[in-house]
Coordinates of C-alpha atoms and ligand atoms in Angstrom, one line a residue:
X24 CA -53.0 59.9 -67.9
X25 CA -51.0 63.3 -67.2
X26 CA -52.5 64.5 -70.5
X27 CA -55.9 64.6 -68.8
X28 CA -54.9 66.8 -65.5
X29 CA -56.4 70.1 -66.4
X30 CA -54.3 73.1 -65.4
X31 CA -55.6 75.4 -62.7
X32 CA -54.1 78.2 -61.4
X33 CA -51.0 77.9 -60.1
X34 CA -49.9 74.5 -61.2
X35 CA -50.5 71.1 -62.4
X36 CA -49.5 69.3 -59.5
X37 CA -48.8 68.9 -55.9
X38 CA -47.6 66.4 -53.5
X39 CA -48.0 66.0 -50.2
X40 CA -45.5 63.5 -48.0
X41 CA -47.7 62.5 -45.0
X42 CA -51.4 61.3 -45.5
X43 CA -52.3 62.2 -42.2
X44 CA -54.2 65.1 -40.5
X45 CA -51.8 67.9 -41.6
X46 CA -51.8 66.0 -44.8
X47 CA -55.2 65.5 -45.3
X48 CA -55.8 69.4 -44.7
X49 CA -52.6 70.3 -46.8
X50 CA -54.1 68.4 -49.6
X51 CA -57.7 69.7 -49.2
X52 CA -56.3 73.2 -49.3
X53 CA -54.5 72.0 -52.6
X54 CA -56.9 70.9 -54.6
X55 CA -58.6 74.4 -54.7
X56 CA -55.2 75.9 -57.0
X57 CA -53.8 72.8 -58.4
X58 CA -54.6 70.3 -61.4
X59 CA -54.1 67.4 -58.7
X60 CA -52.9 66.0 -55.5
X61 CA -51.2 63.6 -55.0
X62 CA -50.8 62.5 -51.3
X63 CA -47.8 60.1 -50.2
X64 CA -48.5 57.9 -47.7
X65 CA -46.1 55.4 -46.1
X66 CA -49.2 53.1 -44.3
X67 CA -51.1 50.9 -45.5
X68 CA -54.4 52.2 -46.6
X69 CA -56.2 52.0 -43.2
X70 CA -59.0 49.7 -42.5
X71 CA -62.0 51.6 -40.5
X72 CA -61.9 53.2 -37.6
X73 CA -58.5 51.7 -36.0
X74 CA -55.1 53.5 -35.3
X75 CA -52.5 53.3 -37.9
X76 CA -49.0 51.8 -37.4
X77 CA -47.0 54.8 -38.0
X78 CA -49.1 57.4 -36.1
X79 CA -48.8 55.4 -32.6
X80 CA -50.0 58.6 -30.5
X81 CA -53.1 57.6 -32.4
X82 CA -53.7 55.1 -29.5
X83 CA -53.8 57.9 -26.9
X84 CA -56.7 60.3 -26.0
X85 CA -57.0 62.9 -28.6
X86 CA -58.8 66.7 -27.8
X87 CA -59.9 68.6 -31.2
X88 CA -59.7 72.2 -29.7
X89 CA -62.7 74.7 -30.7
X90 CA -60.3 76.4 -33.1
X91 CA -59.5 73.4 -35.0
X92 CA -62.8 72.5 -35.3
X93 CA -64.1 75.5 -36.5
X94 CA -61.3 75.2 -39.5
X95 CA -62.7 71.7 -40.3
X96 CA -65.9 73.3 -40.7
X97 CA -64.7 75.8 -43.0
X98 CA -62.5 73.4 -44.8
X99 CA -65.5 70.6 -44.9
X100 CA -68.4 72.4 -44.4
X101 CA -70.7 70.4 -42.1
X102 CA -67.8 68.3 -40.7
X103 CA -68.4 68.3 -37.1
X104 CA -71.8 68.1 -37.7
X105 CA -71.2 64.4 -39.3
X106 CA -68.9 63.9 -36.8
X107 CA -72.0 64.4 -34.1
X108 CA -74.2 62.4 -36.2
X109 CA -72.0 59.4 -36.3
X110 CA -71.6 59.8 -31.9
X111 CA -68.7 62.0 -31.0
X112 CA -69.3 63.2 -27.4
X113 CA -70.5 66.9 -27.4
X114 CA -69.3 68.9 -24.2
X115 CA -69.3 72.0 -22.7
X116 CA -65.7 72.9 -21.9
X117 CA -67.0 74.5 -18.4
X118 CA -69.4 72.1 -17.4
X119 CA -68.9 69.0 -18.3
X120 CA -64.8 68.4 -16.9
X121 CA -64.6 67.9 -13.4
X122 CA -60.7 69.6 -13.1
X123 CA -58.2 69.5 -10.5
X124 CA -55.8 72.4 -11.6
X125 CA -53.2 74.5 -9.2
X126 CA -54.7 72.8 -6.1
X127 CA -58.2 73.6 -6.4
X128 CA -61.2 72.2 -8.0
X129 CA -63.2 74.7 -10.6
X130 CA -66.4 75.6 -10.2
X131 CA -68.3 74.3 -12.6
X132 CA -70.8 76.3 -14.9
X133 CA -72.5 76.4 -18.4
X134 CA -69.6 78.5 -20.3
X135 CA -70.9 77.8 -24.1
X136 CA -67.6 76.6 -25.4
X137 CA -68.5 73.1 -26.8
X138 CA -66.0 70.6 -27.4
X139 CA -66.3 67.3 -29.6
X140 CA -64.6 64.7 -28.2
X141 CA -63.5 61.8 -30.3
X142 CA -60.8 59.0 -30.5
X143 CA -58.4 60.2 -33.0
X144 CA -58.5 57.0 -35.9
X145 CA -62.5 58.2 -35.5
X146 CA -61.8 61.8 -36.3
X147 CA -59.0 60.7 -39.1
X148 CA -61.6 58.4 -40.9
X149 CA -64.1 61.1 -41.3
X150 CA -61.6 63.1 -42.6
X151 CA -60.4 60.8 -45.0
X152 CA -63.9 60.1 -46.3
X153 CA -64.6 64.2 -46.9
X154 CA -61.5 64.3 -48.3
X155 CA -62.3 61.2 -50.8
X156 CA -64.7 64.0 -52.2
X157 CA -62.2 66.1 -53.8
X158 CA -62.1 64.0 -57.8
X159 CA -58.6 65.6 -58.0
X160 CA -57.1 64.8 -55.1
X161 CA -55.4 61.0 -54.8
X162 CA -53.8 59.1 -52.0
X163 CA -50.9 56.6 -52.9
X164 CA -50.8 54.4 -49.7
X165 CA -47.5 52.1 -48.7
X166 CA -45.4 54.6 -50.3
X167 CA -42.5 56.0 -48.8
X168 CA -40.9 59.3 -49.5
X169 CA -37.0 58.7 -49.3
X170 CA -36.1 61.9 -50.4
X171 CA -36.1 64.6 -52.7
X172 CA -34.8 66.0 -56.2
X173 CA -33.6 69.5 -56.9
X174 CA -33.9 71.7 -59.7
X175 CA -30.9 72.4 -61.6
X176 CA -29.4 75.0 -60.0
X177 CA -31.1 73.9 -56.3
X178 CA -33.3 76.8 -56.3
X179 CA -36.3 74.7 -55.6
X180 CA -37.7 71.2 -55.0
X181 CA -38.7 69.5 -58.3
X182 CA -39.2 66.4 -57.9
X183 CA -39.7 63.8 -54.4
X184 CA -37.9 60.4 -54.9
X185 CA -40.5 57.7 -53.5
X186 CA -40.7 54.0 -52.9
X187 CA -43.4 51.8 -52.6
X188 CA -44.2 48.5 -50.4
X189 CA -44.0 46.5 -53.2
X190 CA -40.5 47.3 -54.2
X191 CA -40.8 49.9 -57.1
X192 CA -38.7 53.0 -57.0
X193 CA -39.7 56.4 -58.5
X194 CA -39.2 60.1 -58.7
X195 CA -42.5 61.8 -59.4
X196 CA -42.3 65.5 -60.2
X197 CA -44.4 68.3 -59.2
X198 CA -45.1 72.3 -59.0
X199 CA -45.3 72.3 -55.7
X200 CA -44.3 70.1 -52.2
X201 CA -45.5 70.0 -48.9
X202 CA -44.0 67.7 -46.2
X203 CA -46.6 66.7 -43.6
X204 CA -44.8 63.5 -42.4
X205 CA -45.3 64.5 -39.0
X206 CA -42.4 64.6 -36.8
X207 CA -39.7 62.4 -38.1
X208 CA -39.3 64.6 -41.0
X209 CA -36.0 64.8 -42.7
X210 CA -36.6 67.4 -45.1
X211 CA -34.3 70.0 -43.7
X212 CA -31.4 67.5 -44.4
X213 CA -33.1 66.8 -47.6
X214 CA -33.3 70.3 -48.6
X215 CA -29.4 71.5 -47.4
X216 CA -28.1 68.0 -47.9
X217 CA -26.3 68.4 -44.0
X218 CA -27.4 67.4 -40.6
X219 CA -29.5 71.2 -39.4
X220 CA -27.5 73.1 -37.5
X221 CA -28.4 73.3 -34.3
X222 CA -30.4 77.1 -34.5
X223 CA -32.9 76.1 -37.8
X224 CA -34.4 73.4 -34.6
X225 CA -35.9 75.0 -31.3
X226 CA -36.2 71.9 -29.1
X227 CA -36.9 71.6 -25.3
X228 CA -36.5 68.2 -23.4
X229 CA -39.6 67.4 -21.6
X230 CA -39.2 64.2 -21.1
X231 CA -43.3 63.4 -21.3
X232 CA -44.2 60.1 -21.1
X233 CA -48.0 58.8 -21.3
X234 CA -49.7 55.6 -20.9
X235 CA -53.6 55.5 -21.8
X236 CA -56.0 52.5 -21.7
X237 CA -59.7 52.6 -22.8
X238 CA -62.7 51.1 -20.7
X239 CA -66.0 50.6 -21.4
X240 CA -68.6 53.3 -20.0
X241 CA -70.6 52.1 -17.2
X242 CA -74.0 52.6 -16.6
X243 CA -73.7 54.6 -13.4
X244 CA -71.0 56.9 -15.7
X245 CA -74.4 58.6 -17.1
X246 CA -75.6 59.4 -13.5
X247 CA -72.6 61.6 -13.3
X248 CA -72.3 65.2 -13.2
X249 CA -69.3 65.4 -15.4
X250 CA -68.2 63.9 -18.8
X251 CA -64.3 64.7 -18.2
X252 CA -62.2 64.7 -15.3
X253 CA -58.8 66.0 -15.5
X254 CA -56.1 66.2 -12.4
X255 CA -53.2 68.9 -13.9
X256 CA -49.4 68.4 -13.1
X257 CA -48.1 71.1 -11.0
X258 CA -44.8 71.7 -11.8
X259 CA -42.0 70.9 -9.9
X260 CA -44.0 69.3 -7.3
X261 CA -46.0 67.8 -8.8
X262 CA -44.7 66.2 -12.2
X263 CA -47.9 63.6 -13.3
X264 CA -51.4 64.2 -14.5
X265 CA -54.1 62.0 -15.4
X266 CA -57.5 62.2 -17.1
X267 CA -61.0 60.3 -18.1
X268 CA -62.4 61.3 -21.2
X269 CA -65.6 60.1 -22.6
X270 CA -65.1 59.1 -26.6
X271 CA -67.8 58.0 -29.5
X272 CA -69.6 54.6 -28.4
X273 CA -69.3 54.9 -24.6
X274 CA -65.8 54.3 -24.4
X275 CA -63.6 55.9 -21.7
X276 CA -60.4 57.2 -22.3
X277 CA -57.8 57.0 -19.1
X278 CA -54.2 58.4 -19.9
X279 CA -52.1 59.2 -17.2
X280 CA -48.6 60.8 -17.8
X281 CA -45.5 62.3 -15.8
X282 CA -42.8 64.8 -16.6
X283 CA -39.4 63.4 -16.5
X284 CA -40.5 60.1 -15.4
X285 CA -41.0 56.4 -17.2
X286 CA -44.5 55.2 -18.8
X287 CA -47.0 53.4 -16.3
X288 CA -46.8 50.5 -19.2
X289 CA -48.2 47.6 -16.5
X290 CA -51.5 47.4 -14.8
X291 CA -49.3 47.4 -11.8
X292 CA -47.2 51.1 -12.8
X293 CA -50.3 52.2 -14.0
X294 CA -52.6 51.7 -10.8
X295 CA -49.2 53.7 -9.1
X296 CA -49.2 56.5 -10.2
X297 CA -52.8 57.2 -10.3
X298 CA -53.1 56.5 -6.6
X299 CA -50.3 58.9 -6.7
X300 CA -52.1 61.7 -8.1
X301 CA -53.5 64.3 -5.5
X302 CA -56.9 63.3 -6.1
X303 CA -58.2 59.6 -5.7
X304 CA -61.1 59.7 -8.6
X305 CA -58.9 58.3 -11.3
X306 CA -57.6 55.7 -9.3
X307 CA -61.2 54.8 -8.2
X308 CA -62.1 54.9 -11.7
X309 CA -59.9 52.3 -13.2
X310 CA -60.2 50.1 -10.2
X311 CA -64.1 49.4 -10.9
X312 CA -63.8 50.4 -14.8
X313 CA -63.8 47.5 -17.1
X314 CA -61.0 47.6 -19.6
X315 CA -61.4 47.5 -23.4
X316 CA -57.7 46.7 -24.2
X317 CA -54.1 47.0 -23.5
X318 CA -52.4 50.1 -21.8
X319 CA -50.3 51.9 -24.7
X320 CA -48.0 54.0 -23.8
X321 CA -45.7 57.0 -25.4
X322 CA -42.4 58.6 -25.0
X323 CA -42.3 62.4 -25.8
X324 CA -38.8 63.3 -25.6
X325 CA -38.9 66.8 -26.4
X326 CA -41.6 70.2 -27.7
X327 CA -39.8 70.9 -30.7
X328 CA -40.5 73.4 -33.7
X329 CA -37.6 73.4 -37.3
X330 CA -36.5 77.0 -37.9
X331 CA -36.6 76.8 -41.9
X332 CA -36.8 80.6 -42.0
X333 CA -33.4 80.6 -40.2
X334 CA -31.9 78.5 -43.3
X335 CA -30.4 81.3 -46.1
X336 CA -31.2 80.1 -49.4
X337 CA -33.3 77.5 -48.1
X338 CA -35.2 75.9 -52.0
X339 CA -38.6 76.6 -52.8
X340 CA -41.7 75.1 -53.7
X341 CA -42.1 73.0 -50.1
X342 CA -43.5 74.2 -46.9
X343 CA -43.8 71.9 -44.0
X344 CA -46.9 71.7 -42.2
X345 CA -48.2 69.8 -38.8
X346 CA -45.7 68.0 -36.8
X347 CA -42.9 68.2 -38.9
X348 CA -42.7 71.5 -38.3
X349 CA -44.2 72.0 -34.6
X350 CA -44.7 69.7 -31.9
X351 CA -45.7 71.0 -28.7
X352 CA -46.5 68.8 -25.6
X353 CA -49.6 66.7 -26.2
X354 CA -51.3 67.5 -23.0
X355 CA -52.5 70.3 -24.1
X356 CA -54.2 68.7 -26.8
X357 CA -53.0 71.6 -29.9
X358 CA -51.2 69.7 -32.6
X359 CA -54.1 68.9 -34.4
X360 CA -55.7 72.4 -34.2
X361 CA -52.4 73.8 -35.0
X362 CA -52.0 71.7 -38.3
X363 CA -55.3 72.6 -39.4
X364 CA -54.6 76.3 -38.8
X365 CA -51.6 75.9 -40.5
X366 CA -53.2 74.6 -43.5
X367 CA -55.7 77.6 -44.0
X368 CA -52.5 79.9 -43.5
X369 CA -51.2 78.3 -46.7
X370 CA -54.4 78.2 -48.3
X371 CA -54.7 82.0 -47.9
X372 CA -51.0 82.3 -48.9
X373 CA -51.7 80.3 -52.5
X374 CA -54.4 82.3 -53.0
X375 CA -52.8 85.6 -52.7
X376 CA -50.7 84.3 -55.4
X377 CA -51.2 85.5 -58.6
X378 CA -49.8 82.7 -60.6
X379 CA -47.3 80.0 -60.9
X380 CA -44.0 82.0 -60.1
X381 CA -44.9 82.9 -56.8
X382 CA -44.8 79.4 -55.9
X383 CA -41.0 80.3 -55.8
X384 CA -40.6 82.4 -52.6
X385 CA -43.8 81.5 -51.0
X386 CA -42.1 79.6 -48.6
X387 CA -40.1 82.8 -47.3
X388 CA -43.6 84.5 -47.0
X389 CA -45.5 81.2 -45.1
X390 CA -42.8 80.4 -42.6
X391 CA -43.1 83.9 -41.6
X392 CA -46.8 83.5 -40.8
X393 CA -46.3 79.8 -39.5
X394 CA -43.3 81.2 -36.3
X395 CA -46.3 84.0 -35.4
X396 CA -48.8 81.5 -35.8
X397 CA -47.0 79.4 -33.6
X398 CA -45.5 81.4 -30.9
X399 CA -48.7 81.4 -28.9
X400 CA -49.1 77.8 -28.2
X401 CA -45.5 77.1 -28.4
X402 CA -44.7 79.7 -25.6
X403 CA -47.6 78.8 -23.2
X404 CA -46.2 75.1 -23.1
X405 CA -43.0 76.1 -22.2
X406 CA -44.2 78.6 -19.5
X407 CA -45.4 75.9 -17.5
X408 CA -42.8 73.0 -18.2
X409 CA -39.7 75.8 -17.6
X410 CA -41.3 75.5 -14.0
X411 CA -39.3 72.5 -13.5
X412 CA -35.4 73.1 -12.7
X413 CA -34.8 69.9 -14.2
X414 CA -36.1 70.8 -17.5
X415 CA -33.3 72.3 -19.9
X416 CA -33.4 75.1 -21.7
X417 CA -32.8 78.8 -22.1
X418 CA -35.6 80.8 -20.1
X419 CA -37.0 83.8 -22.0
X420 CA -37.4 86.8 -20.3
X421 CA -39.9 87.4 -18.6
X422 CA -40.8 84.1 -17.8
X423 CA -41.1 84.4 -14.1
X424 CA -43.7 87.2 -14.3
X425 CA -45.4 85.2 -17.1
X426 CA -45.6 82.1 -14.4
X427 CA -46.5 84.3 -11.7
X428 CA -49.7 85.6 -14.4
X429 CA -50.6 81.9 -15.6
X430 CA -50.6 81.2 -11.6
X431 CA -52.9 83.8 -10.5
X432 CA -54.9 83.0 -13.5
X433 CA -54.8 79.5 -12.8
X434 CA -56.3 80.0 -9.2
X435 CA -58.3 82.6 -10.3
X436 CA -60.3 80.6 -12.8
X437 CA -61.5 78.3 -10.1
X438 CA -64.1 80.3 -8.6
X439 CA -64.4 83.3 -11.3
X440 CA -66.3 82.7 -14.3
X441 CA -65.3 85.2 -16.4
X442 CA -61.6 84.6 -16.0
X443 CA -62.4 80.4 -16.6
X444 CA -63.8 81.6 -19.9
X445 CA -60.8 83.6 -20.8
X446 CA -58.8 80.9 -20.0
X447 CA -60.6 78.7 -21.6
X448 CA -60.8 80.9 -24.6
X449 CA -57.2 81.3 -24.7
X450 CA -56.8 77.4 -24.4
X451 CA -58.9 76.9 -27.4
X452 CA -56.7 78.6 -29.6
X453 CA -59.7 80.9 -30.5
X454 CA -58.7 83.8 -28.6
X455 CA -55.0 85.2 -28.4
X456 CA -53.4 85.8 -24.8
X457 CA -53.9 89.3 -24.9
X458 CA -57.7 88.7 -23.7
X459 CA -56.4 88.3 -20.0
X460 CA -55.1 92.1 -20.5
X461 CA -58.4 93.3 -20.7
X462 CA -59.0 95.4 -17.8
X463 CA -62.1 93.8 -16.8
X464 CA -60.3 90.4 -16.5
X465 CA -56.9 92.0 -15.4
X466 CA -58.7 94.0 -12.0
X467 CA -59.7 89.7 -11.1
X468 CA -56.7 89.1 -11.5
X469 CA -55.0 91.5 -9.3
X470 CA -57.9 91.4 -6.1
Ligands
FAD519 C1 -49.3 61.1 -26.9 C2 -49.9 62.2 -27.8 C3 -51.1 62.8 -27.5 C4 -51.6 63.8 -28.3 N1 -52.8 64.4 -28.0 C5 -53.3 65.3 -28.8 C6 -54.5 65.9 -28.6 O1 -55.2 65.7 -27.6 N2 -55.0 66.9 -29.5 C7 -54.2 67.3 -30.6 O2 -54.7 68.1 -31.3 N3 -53.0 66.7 -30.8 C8 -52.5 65.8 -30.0 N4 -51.3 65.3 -30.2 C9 -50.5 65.7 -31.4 C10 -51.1 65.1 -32.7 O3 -51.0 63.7 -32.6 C11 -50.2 65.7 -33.8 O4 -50.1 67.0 -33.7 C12 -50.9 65.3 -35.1 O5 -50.9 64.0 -35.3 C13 -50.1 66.0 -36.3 O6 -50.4 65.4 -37.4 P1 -49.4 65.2 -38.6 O7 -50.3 64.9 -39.7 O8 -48.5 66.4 -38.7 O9 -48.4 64.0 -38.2 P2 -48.7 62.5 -37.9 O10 -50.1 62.3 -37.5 O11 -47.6 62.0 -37.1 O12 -48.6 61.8 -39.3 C14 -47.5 61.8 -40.1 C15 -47.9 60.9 -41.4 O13 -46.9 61.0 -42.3 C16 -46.6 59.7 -42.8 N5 -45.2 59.7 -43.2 C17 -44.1 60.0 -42.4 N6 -43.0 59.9 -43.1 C18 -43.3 59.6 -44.4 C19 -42.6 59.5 -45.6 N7 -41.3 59.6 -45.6 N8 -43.3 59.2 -46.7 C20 -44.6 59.0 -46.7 N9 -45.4 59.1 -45.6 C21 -44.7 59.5 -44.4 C22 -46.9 58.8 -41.6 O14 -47.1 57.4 -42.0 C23 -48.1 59.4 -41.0 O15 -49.3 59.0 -41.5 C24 -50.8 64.2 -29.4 C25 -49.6 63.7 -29.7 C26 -49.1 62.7 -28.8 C27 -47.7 62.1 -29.1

């Protein structure tokens, strides 16, 4: 069988730990420079549309920002147009969510930024079936990646050491490694054979935690003006959040989460804290709503992102990707976007390779890439958690007139349209932050 891979470009293999999103989009990318993929995948090869056992944030409401959806389209062309087809909910961003956000209510308006809005096993299964179009690419499900083998030498990974559900053991060699095993990854022990030392991992205890139940969409849910309704935390004061979200097949998505505080896991904690929320709609909503399932909740201890570039003479031939490199806090819905961003930087970065060696040192060049590519969406979640006394961490400078910005753009947003699009925009991951500089937006800003 390895007789019949045909060498392309820059090698005959690659392997990918992790055979969800990032890993899907890491292998995708793959396929274009290397004889095959092989992907590594710990679950079970999933049946239909359900969430998967190890991916249990799959249960929770899931946004696809614009920017990630525009690099599914380019990575699958006509992706979200499937994803349409088969009844993903279509919104526009201004118009269609109802949102509660630094006391105020925003005016609602046709901004042209159109979301898809899917559950997130529905979004993986498409995925999985474009990516089942790629003849060289193979997924190995109920096998576990346990750790990995060095080349002589330890200048770079050869080889990952796997095991499979039923008990066999192997080590199965490639040119090049990517780890998208989300956020339990241990490849930075793997690669240095140590604990990390505490600088190659920023982390930032948030404490998040979420609890989300699904309920069928009522009739009277399509007389409504909105789609979405969203109530923001205000940190300190106010610490929880909580938001409907219409999903494929008329199903409702409520999660409702709090800063520092425990789960709503009973019907009991859950009804709480959403009559504890500024606004009663949520509350309302769940009282009359009739529930599809259980409430599922999820701790989110901490936004954290792995340093590799800090690590001197970290091995080659492995880049992470996706949560096991960065995870920010959920609620602002950019770890999927992220990842797929992610995977066109590397696709860009194998193709400005002109053969096999550069595989060496191309992690030096990506992780350079992945910290700027990062730094936006990492640093705007932290701007508005380092509101909160309680929550550790170093404050950059800065950070108070950065707050004092996001505050006036914040309140700003909810009766000026040009500033809800910018923020919006910026949200998205399709503009940078430098868009609320513009003087025309910054002279809003400063009435
Ligand atoms: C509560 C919550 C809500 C969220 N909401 C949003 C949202 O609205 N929008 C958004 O974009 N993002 C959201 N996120 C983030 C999003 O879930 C992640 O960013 C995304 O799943 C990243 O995908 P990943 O492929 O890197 O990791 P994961 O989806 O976690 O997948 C890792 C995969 O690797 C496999 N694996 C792990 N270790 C091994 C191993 N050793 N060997 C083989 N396989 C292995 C696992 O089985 C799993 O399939 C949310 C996260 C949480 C926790």
């Amino acid at each position: 069988m390895e007789q019949s891979v045909v060498p392309r470009q820059l090698g005959r293999r690659a392997v990918v730990i992790g055979g969800s999103v990032a890993g899907m989009l890491a292998a995708r990318v793959l396929s274009e420079t290397f004889g095959e993929v092989i992907v590594l995948e710990a679950d079970q090869r999933p049946e239909g549309k359900l969430p998967r056992k190890r991916v249990p944030q799959g249960h929770h409401s899931h946004l696809l920002l614009m920017s990630g959806q525009q690099v599914l389209d380019r990575l699958f062309p006509g992706f979200t147009g499937e994803l349409v087809a088969d009844g993903s909910v279509e919104t526009d961003f201004t118009e269609d969510m109802e949102w509660f956000h630094f006391g105020e209510w925003k005016r609602r308006f046709r901004g042209g930024l159109k979301n898809l809005q899917q559950t997130r096993p529905f979004l993986e299964w498409h995925l999985r079936r474009r990516l089942g179009e790629y003849g060289n690419v193979a997924v190995r499900y109920g096998t576990i990646v346990e750790g990995l083998v060095l080349s002589p030498g330890g200048h770079h990974v050869s080889a990952v050491k796997l095991r499979e559900s039923r008990g066999g053991t192997e080590e199965l060699s490639a040119d090049f490694f990517v780890d998208a095993g989300g956020a339990g990854s241990q490849t930075l022990q793997w690669l240095t054979g140590r604990e990390p030392a505490p600088h190659t991992t920023e982390s930032v205890r948030i404490g998040l935690s979420y609890a989300t139940r699904y309920y069928e969409g009522r009739p009277e849910d399509k007389g409504r003006s909105w789609k979405n309704l969203l109530v923001s935390a205000q940190l300190p004061e106010l610490p929880s959040f909580g938001a409907i979200l219409s999903f494929e097949g008329g199903k409702v998505g409520v999660t409702l989460g709090t800063y520092l505080g425990e789960p709503a896991a009973t019907e009991e904690a859950f009804l709480k804290l959403a009559q504890s929320l500024p606004q009663p709609h949520i509350y309302d909503y769940i009282r009359e709503a009739e529930p599809l399932g259980e409430i599922r909740t999820y701790r989110f201890p901490a936004q954290q992102r792995r340093r590799p570039d800090r690590i001197a003479g970290l091995p080659g031939r492995l880049v992470m990707l996706g949560d096991a490199y960065c995870r920010f806090d959920p609620i602002y819905g950019q770890g999927m976007s992220v990842a797929a961003m992610e995977a066109e930087l590397l696709q860009r970065e194998l193709a400005a390779l002109a053969n096999g060696s550069g595989l060496d040192t191309l992690h030096r060049i990506y992780y350079r890439g992945l910290v700027k590519l990062t730094d936006y969406p990492w640093e705007a979640a932290l701007t508005e958690a380092f509101r909160h006394p309680a929550i550790p961490g170093d404050r950059p400078p800065g950070l108070r007139l950065k707050q004092w910005l996001t505050t006036r753009i914040y309140r700003t947003s909810a009766r000026d349209e040009l500033v809800y699009t910018r923020l919006v925009q910026a949200m998205n991951l399709t503009h940078a932050q430098s868009v609320f500089f513009h003087p025309s937006v910054l002279l809003r800003l400063l009435r």
